Short mmCIF file of C-alpha atoms in Angstrom, two decimals:
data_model
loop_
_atom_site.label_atom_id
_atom_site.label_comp_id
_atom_site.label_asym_id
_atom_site.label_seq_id
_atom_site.Cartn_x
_atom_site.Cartn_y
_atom_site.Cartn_z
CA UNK A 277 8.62 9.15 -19.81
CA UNK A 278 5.61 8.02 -22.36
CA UNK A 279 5.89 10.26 -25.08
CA UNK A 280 2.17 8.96 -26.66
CA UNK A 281 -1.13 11.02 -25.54
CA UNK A 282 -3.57 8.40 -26.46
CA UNK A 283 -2.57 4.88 -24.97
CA UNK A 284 -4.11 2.00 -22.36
CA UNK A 285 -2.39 1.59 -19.48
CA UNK A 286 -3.30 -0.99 -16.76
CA UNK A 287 -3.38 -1.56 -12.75
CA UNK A 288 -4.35 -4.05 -10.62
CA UNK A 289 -5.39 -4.45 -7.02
CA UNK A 290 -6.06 -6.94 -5.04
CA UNK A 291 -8.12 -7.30 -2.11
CA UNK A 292 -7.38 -7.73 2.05
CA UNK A 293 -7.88 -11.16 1.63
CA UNK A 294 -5.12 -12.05 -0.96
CA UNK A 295 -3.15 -14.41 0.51
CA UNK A 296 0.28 -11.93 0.34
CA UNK A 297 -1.67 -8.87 1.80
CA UNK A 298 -3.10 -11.17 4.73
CA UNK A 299 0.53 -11.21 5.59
CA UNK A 300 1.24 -7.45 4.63
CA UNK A 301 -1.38 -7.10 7.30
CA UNK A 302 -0.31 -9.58 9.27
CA UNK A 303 3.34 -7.98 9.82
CA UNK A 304 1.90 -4.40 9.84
CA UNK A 305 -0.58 -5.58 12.77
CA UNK A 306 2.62 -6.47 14.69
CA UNK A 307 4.47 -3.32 13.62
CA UNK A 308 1.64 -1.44 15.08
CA UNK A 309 1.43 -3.48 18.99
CA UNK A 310 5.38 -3.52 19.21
CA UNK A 311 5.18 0.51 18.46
CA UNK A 312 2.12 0.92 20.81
CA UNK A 313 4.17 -0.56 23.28
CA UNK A 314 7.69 1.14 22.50
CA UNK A 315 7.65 4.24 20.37
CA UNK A 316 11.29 3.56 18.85
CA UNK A 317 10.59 -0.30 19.05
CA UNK A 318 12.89 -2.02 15.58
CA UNK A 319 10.78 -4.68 13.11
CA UNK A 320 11.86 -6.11 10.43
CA UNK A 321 8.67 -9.15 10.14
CA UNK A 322 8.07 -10.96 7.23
CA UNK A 323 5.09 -13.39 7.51
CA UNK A 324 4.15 -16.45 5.61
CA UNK A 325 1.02 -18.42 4.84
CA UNK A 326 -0.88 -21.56 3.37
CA UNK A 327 -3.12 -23.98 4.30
CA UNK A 328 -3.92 -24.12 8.18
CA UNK A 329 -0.33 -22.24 8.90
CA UNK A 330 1.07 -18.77 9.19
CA UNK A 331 4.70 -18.15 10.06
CA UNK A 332 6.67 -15.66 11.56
CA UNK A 333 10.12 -14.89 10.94
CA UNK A 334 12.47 -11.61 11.50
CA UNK A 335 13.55 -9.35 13.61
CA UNK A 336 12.95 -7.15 16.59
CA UNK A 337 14.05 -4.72 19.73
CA UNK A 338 10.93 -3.74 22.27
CA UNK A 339 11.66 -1.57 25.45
CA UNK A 340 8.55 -3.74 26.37
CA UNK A 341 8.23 -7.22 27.07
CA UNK A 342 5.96 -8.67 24.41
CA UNK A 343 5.00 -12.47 25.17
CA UNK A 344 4.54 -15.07 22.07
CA UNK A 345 0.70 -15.10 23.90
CA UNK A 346 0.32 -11.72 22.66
CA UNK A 347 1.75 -12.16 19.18
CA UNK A 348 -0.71 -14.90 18.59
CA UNK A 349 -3.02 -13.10 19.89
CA UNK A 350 -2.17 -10.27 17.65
CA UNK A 351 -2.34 -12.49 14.17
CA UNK A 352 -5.38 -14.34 15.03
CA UNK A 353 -7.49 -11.23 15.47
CA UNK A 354 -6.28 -10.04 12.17
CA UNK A 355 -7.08 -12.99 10.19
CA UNK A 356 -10.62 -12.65 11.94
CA UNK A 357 -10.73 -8.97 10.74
CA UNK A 358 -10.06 -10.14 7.94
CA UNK A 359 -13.40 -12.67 7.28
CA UNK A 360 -11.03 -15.97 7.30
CA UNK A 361 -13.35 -19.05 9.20
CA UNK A 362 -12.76 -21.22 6.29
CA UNK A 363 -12.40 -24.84 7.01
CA UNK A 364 -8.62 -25.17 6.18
CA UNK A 365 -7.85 -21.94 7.22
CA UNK A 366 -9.80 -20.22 10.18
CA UNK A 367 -8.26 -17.76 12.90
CA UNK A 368 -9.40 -19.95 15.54
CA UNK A 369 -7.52 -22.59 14.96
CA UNK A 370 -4.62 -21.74 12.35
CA UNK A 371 -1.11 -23.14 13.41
CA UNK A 372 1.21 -20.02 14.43
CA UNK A 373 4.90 -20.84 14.06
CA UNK A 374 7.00 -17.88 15.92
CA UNK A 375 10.51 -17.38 14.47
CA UNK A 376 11.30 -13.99 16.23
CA UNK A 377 14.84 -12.84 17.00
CA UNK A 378 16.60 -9.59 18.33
CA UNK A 379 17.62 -7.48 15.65
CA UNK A 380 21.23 -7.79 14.32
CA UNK A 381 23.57 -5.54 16.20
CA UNK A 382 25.65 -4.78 13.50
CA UNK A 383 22.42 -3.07 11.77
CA UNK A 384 21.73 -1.27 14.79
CA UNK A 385 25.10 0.51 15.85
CA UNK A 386 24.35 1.76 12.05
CA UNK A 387 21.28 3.17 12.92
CA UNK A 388 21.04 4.21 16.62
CA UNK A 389 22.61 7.73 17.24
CA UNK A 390 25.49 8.06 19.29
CA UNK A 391 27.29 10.81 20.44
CA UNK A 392 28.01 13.23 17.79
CA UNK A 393 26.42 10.80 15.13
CA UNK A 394 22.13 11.16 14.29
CA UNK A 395 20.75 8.16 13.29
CA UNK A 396 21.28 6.51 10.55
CA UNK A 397 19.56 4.40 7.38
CA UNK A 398 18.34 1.54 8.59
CA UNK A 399 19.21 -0.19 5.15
CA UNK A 400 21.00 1.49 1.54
CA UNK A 401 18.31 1.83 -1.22
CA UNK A 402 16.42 3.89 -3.32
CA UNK A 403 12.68 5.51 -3.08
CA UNK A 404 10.18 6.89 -5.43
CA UNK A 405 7.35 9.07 -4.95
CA UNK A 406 4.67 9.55 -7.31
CA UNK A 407 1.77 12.03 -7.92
CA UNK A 408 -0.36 13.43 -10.30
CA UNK A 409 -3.65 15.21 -10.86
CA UNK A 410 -5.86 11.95 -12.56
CA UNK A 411 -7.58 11.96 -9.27
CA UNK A 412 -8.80 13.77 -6.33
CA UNK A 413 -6.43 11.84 -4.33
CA UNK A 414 -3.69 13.14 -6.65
CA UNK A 415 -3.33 8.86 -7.27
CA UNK A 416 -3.15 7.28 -10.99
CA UNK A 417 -6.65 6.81 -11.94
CA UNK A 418 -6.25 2.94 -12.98
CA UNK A 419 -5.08 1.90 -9.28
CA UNK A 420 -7.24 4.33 -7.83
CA UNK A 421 -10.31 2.78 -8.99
CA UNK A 422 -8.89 -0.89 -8.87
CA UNK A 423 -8.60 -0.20 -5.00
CA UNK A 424 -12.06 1.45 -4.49
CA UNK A 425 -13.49 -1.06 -6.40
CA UNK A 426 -12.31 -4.44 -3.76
CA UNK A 427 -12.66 -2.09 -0.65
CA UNK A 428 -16.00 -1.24 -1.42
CA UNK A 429 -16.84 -5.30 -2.06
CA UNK A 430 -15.13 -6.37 1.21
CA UNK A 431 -16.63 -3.80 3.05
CA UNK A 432 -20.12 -5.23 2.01
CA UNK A 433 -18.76 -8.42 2.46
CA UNK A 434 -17.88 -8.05 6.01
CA UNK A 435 -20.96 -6.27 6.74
CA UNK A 436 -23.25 -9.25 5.81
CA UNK A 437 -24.49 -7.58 2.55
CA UNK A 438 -22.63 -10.05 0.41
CA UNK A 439 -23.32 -13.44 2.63
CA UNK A 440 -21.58 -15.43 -0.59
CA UNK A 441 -18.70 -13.90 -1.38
CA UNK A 442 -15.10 -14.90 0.43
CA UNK A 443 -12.23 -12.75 1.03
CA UNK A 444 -9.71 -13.61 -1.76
CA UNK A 445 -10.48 -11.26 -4.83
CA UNK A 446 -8.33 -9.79 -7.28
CA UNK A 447 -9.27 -6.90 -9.68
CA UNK A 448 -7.49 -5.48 -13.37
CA UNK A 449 -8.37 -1.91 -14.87
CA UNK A 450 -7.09 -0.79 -18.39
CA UNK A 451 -7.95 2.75 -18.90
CA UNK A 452 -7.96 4.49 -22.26
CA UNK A 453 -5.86 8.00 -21.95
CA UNK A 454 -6.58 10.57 -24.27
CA UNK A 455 -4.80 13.59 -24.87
CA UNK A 456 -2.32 11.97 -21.52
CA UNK A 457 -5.94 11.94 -19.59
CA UNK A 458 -7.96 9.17 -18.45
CA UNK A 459 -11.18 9.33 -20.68
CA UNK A 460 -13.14 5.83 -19.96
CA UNK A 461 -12.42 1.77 -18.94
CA UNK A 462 -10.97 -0.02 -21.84
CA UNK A 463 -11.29 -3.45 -19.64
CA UNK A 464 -11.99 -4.93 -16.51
CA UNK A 465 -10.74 -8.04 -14.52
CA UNK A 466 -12.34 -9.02 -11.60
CA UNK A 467 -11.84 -12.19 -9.63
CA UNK A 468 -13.19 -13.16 -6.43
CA UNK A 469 -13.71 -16.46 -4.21
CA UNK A 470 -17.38 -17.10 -3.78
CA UNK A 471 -19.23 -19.83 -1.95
CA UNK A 472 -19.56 -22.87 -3.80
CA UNK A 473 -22.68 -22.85 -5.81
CA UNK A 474 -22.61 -19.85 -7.25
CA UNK A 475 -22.25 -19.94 -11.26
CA UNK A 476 -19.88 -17.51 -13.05
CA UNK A 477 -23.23 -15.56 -14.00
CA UNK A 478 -24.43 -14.88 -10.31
CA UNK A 479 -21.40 -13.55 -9.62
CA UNK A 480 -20.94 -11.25 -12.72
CA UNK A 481 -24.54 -10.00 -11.17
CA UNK A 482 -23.21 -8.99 -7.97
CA UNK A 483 -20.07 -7.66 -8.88
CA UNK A 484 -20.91 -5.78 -11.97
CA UNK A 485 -23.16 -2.70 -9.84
CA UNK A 486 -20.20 -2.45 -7.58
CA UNK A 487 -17.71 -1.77 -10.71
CA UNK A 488 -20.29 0.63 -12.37
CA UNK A 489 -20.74 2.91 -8.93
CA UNK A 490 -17.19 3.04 -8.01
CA UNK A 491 -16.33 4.62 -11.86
CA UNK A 492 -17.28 7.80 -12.76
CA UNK A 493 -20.40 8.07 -15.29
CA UNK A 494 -19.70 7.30 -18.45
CA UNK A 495 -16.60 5.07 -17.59
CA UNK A 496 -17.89 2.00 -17.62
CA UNK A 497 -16.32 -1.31 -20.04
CA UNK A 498 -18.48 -2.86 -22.87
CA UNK A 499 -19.70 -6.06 -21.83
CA UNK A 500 -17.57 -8.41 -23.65
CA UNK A 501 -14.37 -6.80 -22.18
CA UNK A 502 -15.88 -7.08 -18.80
CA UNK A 503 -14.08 -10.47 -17.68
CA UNK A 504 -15.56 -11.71 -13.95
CA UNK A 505 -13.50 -14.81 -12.97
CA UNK A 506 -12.53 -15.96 -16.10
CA UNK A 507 -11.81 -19.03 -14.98
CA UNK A 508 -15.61 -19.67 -14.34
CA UNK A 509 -15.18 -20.94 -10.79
CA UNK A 510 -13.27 -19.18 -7.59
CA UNK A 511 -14.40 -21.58 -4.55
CA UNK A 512 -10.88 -22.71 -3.29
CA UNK A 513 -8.73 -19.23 -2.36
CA UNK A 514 -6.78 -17.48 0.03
CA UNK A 515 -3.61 -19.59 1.34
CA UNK A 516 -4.90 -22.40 0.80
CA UNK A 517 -5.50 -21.85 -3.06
CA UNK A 518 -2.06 -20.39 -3.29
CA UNK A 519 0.85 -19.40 -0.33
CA UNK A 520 1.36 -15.68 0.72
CA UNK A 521 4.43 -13.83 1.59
CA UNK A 522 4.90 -10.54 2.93
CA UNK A 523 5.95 -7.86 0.65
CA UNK A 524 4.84 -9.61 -3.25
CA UNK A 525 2.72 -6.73 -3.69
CA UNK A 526 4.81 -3.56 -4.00
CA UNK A 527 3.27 -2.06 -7.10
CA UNK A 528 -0.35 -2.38 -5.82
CA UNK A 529 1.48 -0.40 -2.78
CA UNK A 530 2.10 2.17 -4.60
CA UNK A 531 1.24 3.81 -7.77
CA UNK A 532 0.06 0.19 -10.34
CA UNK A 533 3.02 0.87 -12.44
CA UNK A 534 2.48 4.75 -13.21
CA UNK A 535 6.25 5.40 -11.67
CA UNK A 536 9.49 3.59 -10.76
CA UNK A 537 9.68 1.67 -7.80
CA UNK A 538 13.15 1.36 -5.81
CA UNK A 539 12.44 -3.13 -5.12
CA UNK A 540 11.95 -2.55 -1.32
CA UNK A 541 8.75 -3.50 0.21
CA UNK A 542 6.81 -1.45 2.81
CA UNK A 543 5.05 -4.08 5.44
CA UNK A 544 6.60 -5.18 8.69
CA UNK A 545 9.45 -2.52 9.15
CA UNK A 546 9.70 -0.17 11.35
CA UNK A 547 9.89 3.79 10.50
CA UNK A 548 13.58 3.32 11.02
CA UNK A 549 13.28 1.66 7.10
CA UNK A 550 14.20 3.76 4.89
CA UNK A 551 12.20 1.62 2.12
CA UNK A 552 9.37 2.37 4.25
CA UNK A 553 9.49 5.83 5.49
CA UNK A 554 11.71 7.86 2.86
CA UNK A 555 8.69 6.18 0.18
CA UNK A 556 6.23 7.86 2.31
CA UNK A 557 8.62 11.28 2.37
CA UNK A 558 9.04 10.91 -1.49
CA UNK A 559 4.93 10.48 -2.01
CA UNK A 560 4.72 13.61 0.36
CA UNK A 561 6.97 16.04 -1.22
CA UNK A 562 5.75 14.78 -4.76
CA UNK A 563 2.30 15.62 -3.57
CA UNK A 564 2.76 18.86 -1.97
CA UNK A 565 4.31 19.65 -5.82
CA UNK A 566 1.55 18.73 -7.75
CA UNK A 567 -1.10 20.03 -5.27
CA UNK A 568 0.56 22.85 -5.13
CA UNK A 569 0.09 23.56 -8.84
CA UNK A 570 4.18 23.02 -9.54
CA UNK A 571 3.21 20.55 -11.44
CA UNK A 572 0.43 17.82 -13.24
CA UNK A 573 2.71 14.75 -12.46
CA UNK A 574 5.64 14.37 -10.29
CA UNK A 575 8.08 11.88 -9.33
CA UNK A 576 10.67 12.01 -6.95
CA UNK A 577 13.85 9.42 -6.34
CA UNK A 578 15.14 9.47 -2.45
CA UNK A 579 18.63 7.27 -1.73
CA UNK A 580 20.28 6.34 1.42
CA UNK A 581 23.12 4.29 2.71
CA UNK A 582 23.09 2.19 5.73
CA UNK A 583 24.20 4.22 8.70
CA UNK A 584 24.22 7.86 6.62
CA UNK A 585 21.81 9.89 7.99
CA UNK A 586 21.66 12.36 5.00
CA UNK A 587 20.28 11.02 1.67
CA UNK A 588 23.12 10.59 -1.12
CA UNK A 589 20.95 12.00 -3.81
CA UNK A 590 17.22 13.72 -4.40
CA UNK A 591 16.07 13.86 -8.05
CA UNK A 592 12.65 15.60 -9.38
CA UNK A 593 11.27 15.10 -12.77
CA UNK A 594 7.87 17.08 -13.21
CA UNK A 595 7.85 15.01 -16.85
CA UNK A 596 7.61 18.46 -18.73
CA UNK A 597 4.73 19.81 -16.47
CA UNK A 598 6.12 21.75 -14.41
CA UNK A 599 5.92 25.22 -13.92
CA UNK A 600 9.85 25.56 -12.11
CA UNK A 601 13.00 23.79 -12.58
CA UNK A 602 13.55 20.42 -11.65
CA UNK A 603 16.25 22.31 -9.72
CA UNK A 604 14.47 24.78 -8.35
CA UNK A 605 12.24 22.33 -6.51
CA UNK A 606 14.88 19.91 -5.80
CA UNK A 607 16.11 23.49 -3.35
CA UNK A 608 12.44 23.82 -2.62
CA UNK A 609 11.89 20.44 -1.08
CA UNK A 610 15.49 19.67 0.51
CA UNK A 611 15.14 23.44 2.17
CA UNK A 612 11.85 22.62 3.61
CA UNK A 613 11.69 19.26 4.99
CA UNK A 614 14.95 17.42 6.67
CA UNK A 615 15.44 13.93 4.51
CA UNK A 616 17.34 12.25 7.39
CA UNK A 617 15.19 9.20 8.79
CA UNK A 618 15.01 10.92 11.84
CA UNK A 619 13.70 14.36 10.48
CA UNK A 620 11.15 11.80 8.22
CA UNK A 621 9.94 10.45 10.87
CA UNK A 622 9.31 13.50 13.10
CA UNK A 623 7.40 15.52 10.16
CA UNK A 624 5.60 12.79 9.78
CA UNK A 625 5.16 12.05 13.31
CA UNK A 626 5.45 7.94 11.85
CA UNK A 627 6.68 5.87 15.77
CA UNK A 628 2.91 5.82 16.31
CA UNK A 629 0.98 2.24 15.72
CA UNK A 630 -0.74 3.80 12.10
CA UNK A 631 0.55 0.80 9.97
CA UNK A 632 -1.83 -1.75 9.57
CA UNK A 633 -4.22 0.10 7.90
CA UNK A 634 -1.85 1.00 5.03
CA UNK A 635 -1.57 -2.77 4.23
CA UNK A 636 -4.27 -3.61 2.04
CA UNK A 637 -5.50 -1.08 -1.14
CA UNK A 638 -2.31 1.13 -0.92
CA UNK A 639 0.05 3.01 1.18
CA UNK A 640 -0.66 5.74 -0.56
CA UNK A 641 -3.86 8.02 -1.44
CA UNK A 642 -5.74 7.63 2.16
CA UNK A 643 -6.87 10.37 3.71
CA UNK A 644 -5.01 11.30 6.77
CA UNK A 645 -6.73 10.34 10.40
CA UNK A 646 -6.59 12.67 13.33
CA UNK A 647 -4.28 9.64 15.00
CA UNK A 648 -1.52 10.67 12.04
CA UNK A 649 -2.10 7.84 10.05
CA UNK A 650 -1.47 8.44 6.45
CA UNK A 651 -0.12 11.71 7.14
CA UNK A 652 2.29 11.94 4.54
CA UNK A 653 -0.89 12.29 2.49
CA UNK A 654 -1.22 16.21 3.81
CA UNK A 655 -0.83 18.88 1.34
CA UNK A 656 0.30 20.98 4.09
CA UNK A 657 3.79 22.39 2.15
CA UNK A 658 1.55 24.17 -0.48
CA UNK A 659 2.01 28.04 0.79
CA UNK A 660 5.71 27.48 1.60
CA UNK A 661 6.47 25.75 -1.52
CA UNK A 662 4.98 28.22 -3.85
CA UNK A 663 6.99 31.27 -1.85
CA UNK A 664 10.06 29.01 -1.87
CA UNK A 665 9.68 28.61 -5.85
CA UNK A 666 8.41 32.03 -6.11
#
């Protein structure tokens, strides 16, 4: 825990058009047409990109036939969602290599219930969850705003507001905490792929009113540590500027680097992934704490072993904020929701096709949809945790 009260601390974000979330969005696409099809279908897809290619390699198990027609189908429309009709990389006519097998039957007599047995992790590992009161969203302030501030530029940009911008952006917030509170922007980084043309001063002037709404008043950088593509030219991007991967972004998935992270990404697995859906349980139950007024910052570590439906350990550290025992709430919590992947996934109501939207400007501080996406952003344990605490 950070002892100081007055410090910077620093997140970044970067936008749906990074080449690595392009194939966090990619895989979660697929996640969401193989669980459209089959409720309890198995993914494990990783996805790969550069220049004029995207690749698919992994694992899965469908009750449905899916055809590589409809995968293609699948990654091209995503790409176009996206804004990609570059020259060396364009939806139309990007090269899609399919690498798809069935999932390893060793990992799923692990996981499938049988008999006696519930089902089990899907893989061993470790989860975090993370909340605190910075934000309405109970999110870390710095990755909070790094997020708003790319969504609310790609939303313009696929709207036609901003006709020279290109997808590929990155952004960098250092906020000044006083007192342990956010109090103003230190410095800003923002990067983004532009037509070519444009000098590094036209597109300071676009960006700059986006940064200054999507702060709060008063917030705002000095000039000179206001840096907008520092490099002074952004025209070559996306994967063909640099290769994407799924999964290289698992702190801008989460919380920017305000809490531990357990090393498993989120995009292309199934809710049968413990790395994906005991993350979500963790950011739940660490809400529901701080919401509840338990506490002004939460975390919470989930583990698992492959095949063990019941998690080996839960651990809550309210970092001196909290108003009942770390062991009080670890009862609390454990009492109140089942930690199993099956009772995590039917809280959360999670084999429903509510993953692609999660892939790009984090899995966690959305609001939750009447479909049940993001619902393990509900503060719906609020009344029963404060009468289980008492």
């Amino acid at each position: 825990m950070n002892s100081q009260k007055d410090y910077l601390f620093t997140s970044e974000s970067v936008s749906e058009g990074h080449p690595d979330k392009i194939c966090d969005q990619i895989s979660d696409a697929l996640v969401d047409h193989f669980l459209g099809i089959d409720p309890f279908a198995r993914t494990a897809i990783e996805t790969v990109a550069t220049t004029n290619y995207v690749g698919l390699i992994g694992e899965i198990r469908c009750a449905g036939a899916v055809s590589n027609d409809e995968i293609e189908q699948v990654v091209r429309a995503q790409i176009k969602k996206i804004g990609y009709e570059q020259e060396e990389f364009h939806w139309k006519n990007v090269q899609i290599d399919m690498r798809l097998h069935e999932q390893s039957a060793d990992i799923a007599v692990g996981v499938d219930s049988a008999g006696d047995k519930d089902e089990g992790a899907g893989d061993q590992g470790i989860m975090f969850g993370y909340a605190c009161d910075e934000t309405d969203s109970l999110m870390p302030a710095p990755i909070y705003y790094a997020h708003r501030i790319l969504r609310k530029l790609a939303q313009d940009r696929r709207a036609g507001i901003l006709t020279d911008l290109e997808p590929d952006a990155k952004s960098q917030i250092t906020l000044e905490y006083k007192n342990d509170r956010p109090v103003r922007a230190h410095s800003i980084v923002l990067s983004t792929q532009h037509k070519d043309g444009l000098t590094q001063h036209d597109v300071c002037d676009i960006v700059k009113p986006y940064i200054e709404r999507e702060l709060p008043d008063g917030w705002m950088c000095a000039n000179e540590e206001l840096y907008v593509n520092p490099t002074g030219r952004f025209v070559i991007g996306g994967p063909v500027g640099d290769a994407g991967l799924t999964g290289r972004k698992i702190i801008v998935d989460t919380y920017g680097g305000a809490a531990p992270h357990g090393g498993g990404a989120f995009s292309g697995k199934d809710p049968t992934k413990v790395d994906r859906s005991a993350a979500y349980a963790a950011r739940y139950l660490a809400k529901n704490i701080v919401g509840a007024g338990l506490a002004t910052k939460c975390t919470i570590q989930l583990s698992y072993a492959i095949g063990v439906s019941k998690p080996l350990s839960v651990y809550v550290n309210t970092h001196n904020t909290g108003k009942a025992p770390e062991s009080v709430l670890v009862k609390a919590i454990t009492s109140l929701v089942d930690l199993s992947p099956r009772g995590i996934r039917e809280h959360l109501k999670m084999n429903r096709p509510i993953y692609e939207r999660t892939a790009a400007y984090g899995h966690f501080g959305g609001k939750p949809a009447e479909d049940g996406g993001f619902s393990w952003e509900k503060l719906d344990l609020i009344d029963a945790l404060q009468k289980a605490v008492g």
